[in-house]
Tab-separated table of C-alpha atoms in Angstrom:
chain	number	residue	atom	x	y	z
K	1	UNK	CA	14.245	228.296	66.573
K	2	UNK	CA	15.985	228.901	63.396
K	3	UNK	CA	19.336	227.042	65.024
K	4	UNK	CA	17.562	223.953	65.209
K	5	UNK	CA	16.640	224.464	61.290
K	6	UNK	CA	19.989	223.022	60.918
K	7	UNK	CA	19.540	218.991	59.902
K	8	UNK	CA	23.149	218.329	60.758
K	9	UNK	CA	21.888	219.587	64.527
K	10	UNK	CA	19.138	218.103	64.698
K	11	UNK	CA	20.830	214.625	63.816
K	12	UNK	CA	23.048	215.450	66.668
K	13	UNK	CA	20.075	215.862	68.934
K	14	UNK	CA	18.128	212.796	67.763
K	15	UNK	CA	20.299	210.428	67.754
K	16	UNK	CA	20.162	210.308	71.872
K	17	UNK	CA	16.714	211.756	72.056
K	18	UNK	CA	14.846	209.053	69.949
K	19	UNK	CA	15.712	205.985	72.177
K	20	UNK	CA	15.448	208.052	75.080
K	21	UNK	CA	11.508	209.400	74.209
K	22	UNK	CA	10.887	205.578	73.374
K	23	UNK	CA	12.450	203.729	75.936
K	24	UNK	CA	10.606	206.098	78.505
K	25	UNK	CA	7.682	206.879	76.944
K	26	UNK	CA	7.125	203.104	76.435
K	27	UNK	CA	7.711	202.766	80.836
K	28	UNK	CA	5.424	205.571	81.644
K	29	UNK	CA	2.754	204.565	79.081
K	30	UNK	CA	3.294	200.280	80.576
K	31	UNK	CA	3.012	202.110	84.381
K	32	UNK	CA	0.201	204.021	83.923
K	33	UNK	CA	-1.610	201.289	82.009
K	34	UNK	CA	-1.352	198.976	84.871
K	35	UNK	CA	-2.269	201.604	87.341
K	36	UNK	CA	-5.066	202.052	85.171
K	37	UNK	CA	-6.240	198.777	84.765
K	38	UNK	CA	-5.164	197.174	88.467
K	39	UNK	CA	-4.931	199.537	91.045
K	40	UNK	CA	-7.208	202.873	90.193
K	41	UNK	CA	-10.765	202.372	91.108
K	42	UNK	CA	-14.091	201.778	88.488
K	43	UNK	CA	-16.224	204.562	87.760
K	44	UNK	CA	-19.145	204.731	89.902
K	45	UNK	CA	-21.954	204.882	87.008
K	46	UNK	CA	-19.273	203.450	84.374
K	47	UNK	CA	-17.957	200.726	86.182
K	48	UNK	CA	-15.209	198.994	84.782
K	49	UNK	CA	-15.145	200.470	81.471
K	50	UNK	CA	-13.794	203.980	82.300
K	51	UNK	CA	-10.391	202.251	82.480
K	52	UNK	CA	-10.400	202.343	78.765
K	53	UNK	CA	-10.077	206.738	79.471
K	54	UNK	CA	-5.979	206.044	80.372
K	55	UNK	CA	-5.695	204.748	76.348
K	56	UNK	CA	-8.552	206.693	74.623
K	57	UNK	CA	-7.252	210.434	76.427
K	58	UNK	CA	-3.862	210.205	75.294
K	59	UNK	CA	-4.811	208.979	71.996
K	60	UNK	CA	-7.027	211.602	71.005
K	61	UNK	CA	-4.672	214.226	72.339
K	62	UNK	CA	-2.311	213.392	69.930
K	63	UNK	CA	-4.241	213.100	66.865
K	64	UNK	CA	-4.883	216.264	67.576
K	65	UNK	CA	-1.687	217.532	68.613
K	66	UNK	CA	-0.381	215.960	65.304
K	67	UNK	CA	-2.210	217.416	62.616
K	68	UNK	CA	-1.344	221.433	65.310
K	69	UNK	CA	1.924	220.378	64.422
K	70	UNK	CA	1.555	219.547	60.863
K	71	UNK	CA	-0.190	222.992	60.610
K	72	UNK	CA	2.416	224.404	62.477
K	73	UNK	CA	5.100	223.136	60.565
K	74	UNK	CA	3.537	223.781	57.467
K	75	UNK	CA	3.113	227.531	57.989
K	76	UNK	CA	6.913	227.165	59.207
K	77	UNK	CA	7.414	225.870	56.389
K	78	UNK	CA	5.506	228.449	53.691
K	79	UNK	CA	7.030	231.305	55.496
K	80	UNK	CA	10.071	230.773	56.444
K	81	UNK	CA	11.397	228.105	54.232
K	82	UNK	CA	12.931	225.881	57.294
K	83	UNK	CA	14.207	223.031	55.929
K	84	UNK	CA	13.152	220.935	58.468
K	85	UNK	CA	9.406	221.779	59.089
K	86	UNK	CA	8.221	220.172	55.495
K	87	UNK	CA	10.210	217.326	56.821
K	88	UNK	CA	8.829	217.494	60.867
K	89	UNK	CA	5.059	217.790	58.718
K	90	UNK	CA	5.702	214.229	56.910
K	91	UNK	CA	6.964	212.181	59.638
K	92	UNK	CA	3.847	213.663	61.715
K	93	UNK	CA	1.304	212.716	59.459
K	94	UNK	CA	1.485	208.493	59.922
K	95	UNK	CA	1.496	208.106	63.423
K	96	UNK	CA	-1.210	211.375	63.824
K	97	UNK	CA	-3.333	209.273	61.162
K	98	UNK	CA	-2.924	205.908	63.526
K	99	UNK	CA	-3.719	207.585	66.899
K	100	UNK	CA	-6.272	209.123	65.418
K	101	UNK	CA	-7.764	205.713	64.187
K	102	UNK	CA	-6.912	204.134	67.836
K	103	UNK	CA	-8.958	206.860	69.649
K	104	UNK	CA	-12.042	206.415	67.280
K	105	UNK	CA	-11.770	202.770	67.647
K	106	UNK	CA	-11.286	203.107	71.726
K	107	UNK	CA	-14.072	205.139	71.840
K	108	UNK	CA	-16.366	202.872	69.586
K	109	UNK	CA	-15.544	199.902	72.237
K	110	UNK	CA	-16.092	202.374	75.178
K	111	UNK	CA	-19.472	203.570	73.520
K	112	UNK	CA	-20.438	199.955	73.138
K	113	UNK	CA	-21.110	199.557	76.967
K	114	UNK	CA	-21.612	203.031	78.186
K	115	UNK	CA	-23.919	204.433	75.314
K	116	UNK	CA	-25.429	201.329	74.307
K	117	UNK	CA	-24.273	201.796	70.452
K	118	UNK	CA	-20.586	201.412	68.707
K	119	UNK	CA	-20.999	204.863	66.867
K	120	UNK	CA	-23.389	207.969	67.156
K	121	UNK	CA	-23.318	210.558	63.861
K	122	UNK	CA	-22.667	213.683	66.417
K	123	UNK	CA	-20.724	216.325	66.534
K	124	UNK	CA	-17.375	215.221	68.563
K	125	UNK	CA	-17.498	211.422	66.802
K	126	UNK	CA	-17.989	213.274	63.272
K	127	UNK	CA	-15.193	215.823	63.457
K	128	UNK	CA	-12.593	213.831	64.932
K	129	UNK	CA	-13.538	210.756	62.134
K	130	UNK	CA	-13.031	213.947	59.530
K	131	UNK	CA	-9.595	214.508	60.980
K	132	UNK	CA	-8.576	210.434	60.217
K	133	UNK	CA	-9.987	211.758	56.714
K	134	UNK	CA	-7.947	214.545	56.291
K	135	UNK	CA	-4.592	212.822	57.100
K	136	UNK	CA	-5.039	210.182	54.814
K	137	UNK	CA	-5.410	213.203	52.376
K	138	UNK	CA	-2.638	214.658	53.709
K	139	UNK	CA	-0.727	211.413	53.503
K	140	UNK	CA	-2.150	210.778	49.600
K	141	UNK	CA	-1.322	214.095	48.681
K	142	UNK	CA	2.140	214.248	49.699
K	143	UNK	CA	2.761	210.788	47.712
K	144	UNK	CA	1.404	212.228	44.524
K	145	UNK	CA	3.303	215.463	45.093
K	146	UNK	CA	6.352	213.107	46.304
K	147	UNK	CA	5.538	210.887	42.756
K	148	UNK	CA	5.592	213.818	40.611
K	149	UNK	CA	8.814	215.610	41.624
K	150	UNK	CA	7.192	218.268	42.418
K	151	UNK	CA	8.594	218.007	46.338
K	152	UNK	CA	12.087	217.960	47.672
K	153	UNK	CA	12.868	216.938	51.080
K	154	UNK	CA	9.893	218.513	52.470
K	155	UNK	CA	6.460	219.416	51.653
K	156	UNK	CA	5.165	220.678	47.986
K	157	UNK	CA	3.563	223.688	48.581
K	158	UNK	CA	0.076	222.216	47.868
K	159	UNK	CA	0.664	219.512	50.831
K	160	UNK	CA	1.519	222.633	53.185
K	161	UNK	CA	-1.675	224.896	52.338
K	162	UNK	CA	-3.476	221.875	53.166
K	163	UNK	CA	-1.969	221.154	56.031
K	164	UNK	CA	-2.130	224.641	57.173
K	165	UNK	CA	-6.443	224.633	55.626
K	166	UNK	CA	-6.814	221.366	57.477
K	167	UNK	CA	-6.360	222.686	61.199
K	168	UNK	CA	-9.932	224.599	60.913
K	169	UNK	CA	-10.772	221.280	62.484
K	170	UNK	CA	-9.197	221.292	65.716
K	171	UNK	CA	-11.666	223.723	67.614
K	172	UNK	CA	-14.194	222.265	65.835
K	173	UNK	CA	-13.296	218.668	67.210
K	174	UNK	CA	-12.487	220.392	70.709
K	175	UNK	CA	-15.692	222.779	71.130
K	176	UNK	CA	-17.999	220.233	69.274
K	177	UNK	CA	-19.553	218.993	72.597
K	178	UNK	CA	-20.410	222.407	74.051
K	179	UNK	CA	-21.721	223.625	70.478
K	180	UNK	CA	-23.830	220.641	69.697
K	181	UNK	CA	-26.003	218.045	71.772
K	182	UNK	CA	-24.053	215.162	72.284
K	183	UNK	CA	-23.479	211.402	73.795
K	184	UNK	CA	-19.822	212.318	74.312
K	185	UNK	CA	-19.338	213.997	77.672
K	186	UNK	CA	-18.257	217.739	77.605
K	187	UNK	CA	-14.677	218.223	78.770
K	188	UNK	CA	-13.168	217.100	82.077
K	189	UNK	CA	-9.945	218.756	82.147
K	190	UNK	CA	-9.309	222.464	81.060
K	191	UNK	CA	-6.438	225.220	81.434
K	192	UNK	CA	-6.123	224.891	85.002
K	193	UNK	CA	-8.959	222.762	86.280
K	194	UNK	CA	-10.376	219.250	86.304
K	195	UNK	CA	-13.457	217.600	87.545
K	196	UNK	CA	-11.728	214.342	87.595
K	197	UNK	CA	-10.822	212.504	91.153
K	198	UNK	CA	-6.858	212.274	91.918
K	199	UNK	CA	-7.293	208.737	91.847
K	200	UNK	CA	-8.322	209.013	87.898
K	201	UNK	CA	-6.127	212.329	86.967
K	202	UNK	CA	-2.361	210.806	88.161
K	203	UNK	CA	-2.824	207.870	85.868
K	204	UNK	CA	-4.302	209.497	83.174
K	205	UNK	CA	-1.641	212.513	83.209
K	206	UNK	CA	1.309	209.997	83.734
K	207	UNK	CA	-0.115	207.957	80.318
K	208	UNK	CA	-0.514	211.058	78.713
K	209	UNK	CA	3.009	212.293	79.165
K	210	UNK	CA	4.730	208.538	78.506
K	211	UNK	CA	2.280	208.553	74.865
K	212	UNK	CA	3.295	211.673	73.864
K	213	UNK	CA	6.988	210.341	74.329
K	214	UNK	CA	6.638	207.526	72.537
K	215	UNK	CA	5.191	209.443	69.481
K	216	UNK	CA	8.116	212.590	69.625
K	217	UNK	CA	10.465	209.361	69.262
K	218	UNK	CA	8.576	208.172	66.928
K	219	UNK	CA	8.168	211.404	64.733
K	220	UNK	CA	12.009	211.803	64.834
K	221	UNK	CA	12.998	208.421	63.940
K	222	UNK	CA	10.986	208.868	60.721
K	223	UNK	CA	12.761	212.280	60.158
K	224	UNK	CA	15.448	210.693	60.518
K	225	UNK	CA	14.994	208.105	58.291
K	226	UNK	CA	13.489	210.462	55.440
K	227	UNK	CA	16.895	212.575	55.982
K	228	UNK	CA	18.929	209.321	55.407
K	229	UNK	CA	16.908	208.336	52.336
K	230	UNK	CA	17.279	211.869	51.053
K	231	UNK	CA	21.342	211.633	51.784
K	232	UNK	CA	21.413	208.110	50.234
K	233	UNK	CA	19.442	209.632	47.242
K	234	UNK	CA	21.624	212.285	46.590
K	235	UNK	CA	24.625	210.889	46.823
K	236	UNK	CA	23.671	208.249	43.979
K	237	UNK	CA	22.758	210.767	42.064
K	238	UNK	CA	26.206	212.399	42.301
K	239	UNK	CA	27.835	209.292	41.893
K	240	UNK	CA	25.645	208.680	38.616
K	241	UNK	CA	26.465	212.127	37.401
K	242	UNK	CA	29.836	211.818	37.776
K	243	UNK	CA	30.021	207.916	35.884
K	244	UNK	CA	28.430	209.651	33.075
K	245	UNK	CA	30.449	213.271	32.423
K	246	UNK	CA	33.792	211.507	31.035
K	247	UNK	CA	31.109	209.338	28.598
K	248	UNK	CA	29.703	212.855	27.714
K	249	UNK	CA	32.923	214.664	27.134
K	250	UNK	CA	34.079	211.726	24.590
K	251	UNK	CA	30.789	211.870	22.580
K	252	UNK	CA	32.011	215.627	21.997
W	1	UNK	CA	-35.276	193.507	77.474
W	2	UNK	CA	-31.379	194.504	78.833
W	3	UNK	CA	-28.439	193.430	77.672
W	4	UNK	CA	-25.299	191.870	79.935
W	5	UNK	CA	-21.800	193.000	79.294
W	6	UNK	CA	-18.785	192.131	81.044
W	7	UNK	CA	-17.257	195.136	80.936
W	8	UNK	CA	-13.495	193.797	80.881
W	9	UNK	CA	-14.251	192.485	77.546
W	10	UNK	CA	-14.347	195.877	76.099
W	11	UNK	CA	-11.598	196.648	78.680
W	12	UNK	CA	-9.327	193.790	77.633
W	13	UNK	CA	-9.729	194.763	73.828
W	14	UNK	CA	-9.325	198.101	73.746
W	15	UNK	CA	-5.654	197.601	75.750
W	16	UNK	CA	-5.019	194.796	73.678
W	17	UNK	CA	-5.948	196.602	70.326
W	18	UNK	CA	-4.149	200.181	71.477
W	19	UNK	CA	-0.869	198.452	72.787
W	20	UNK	CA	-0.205	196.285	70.234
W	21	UNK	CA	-0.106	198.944	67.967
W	22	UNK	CA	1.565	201.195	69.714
W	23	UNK	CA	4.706	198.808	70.086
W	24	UNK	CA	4.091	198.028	66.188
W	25	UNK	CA	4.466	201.357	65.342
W	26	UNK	CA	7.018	202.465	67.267
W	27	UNK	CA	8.970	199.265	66.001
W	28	UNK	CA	8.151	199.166	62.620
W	29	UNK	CA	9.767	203.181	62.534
W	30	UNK	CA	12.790	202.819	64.277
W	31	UNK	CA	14.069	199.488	61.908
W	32	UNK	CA	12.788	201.692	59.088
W	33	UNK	CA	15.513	204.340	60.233
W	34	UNK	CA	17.957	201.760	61.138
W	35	UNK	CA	17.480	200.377	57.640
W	36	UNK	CA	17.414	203.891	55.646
W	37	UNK	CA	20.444	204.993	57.977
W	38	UNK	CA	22.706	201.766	56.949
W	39	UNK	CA	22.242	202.307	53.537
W	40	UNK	CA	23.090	205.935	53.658
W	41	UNK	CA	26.235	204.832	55.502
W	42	UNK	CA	26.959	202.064	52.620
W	43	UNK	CA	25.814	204.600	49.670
W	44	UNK	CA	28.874	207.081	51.376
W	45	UNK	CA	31.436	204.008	52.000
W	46	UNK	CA	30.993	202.657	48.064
């Protein structure tokens, strides 16, 4: 793990694996969409509406997979000083904070039909609408922290205990509808099982997969471009540096 | 008193809403690092 530490490797990796997560994440996602939507059956009780599962799964999936791998990077970061995983932590928190909104907003149109109401104050709606809440902290604190110089590449130290404090949500969100009474259905897939049909379960897998794709290329082309804005930055500063020692040395 | 929905309205907008801004996101990074990586490689050229 600590070999891929190295930002001059991991610019060697990403620069083939970014288009390559996109371009096929962006095919699986389109295929499984239309499988959804044309060719896999409607929901007995649900009808139509349970198409809306091959977009609101994957979404929710990775709002919470993105703020396991903020905390992950974050402790990564506190403890071992990578100089990537403040950086991986960043470029996470955006599209976590947008997926996150997508899901909640899938779900509202989903509930709209199937519950009878846009939004219910329970337990799985509550938490996950506390995670969009705690990225845009995330996000706000790493702009003051960015603001006040108190960050370099990576996180401040603040942003990363927050990050790290923040993940007491995710079993909260995921055991929320077996702990509390709830409109939100309890699981259908766990380690190893699934109460879903075939017919429902290839789709929905295949979108999750080609989602998760698109947002791995989409966390490394913003670690990429914070890397380039950090090389661009430094090297101006050099070059400004440099323009003013000889002014220095004839004030002496 | 029961309401009617067509249920592919909710369908339609939920697709609608979720792919359009999954594409926007996904575009709207990679020109960001296009941009960020062109001016690093002018910054290093100058």
């Amino acid at each position: 793990m600590h070999g891929f530490a190295n930002p001059a490797r991991f610019l060697r990796i990403a620069r083939w694996a970014t288009p390559l997560c996109l371009l096929l994440g962006l095919v699986l996602a389109a295929w499984a969409l239309v499988w959804g939507v044309f060719f896999a059956p409607a929901d007995a009780l649900q009808g139509d509406t349970v198409r809306i599962v091959y977009l609101h799964v994957p979404t929710a999936w990775l709002g919470m997979g993105g703020w396991s791998a903020i905390a992950i990077a974050s402790f990564t970061e506190i403890v071992w000083r990578h100089p990537l995983a403040g950086i991986a932590a960043r470029a996470v928190a955006l599209p976590g904070a947008v997926f996150t909104a997508l899901c909640l907003i899938t779900g509202s149109i989903w509930g709209r039909p199937a519950w009878g109401t846009w939004w219910v104050w329970d337990g799985r709606l509550t938490s996950m609408l506390v995670l969009l809440f705690l990225y845009f902290g995330y996000m706000a604190l790493d702009a003051a922290a960015r603001g006040s110089q108190q960050a370099g590449q990576g996180q401040s130290r603040i942003t990363a205990i927050f990050g790290l404090v923040g993940a007491v949500n995710i079993p909260v969100i995921h055991y929320s509808v077996t702990w509390w009474n709830s409109l939100h259905q309890p699981p259908s897939i766990t380690m190893g099982k699934s109460a879903m049909a075939a017919d429902f379960l290839v789709p929905l897998l295949i979108a999750t997969v080609g989602f998760s794709l698109i947002f791995g290329g989409i966390v490394m082309a913003r670690m990429r471009t914070i890397l380039a804005d950090e090389q661009a930055e430094a090297r101006l500063r050099r070059k400004a540096m440099r323009a003013q020692a000889p002014a220095v040395g004839e004030a002496w | 008193m029961t309401e009617a929905f067509d249920q592919w309205q909710f369908v339609i907008a939920a697709y609608a809403l979720g792919g359009a801004t999954t594409l926007g996101l996904a575009a709207y990074s990679w020109l960001a690092m296009r941009r960020a990586e062109a001016r690093r490689d002018k910054v290093r050229e100058g």
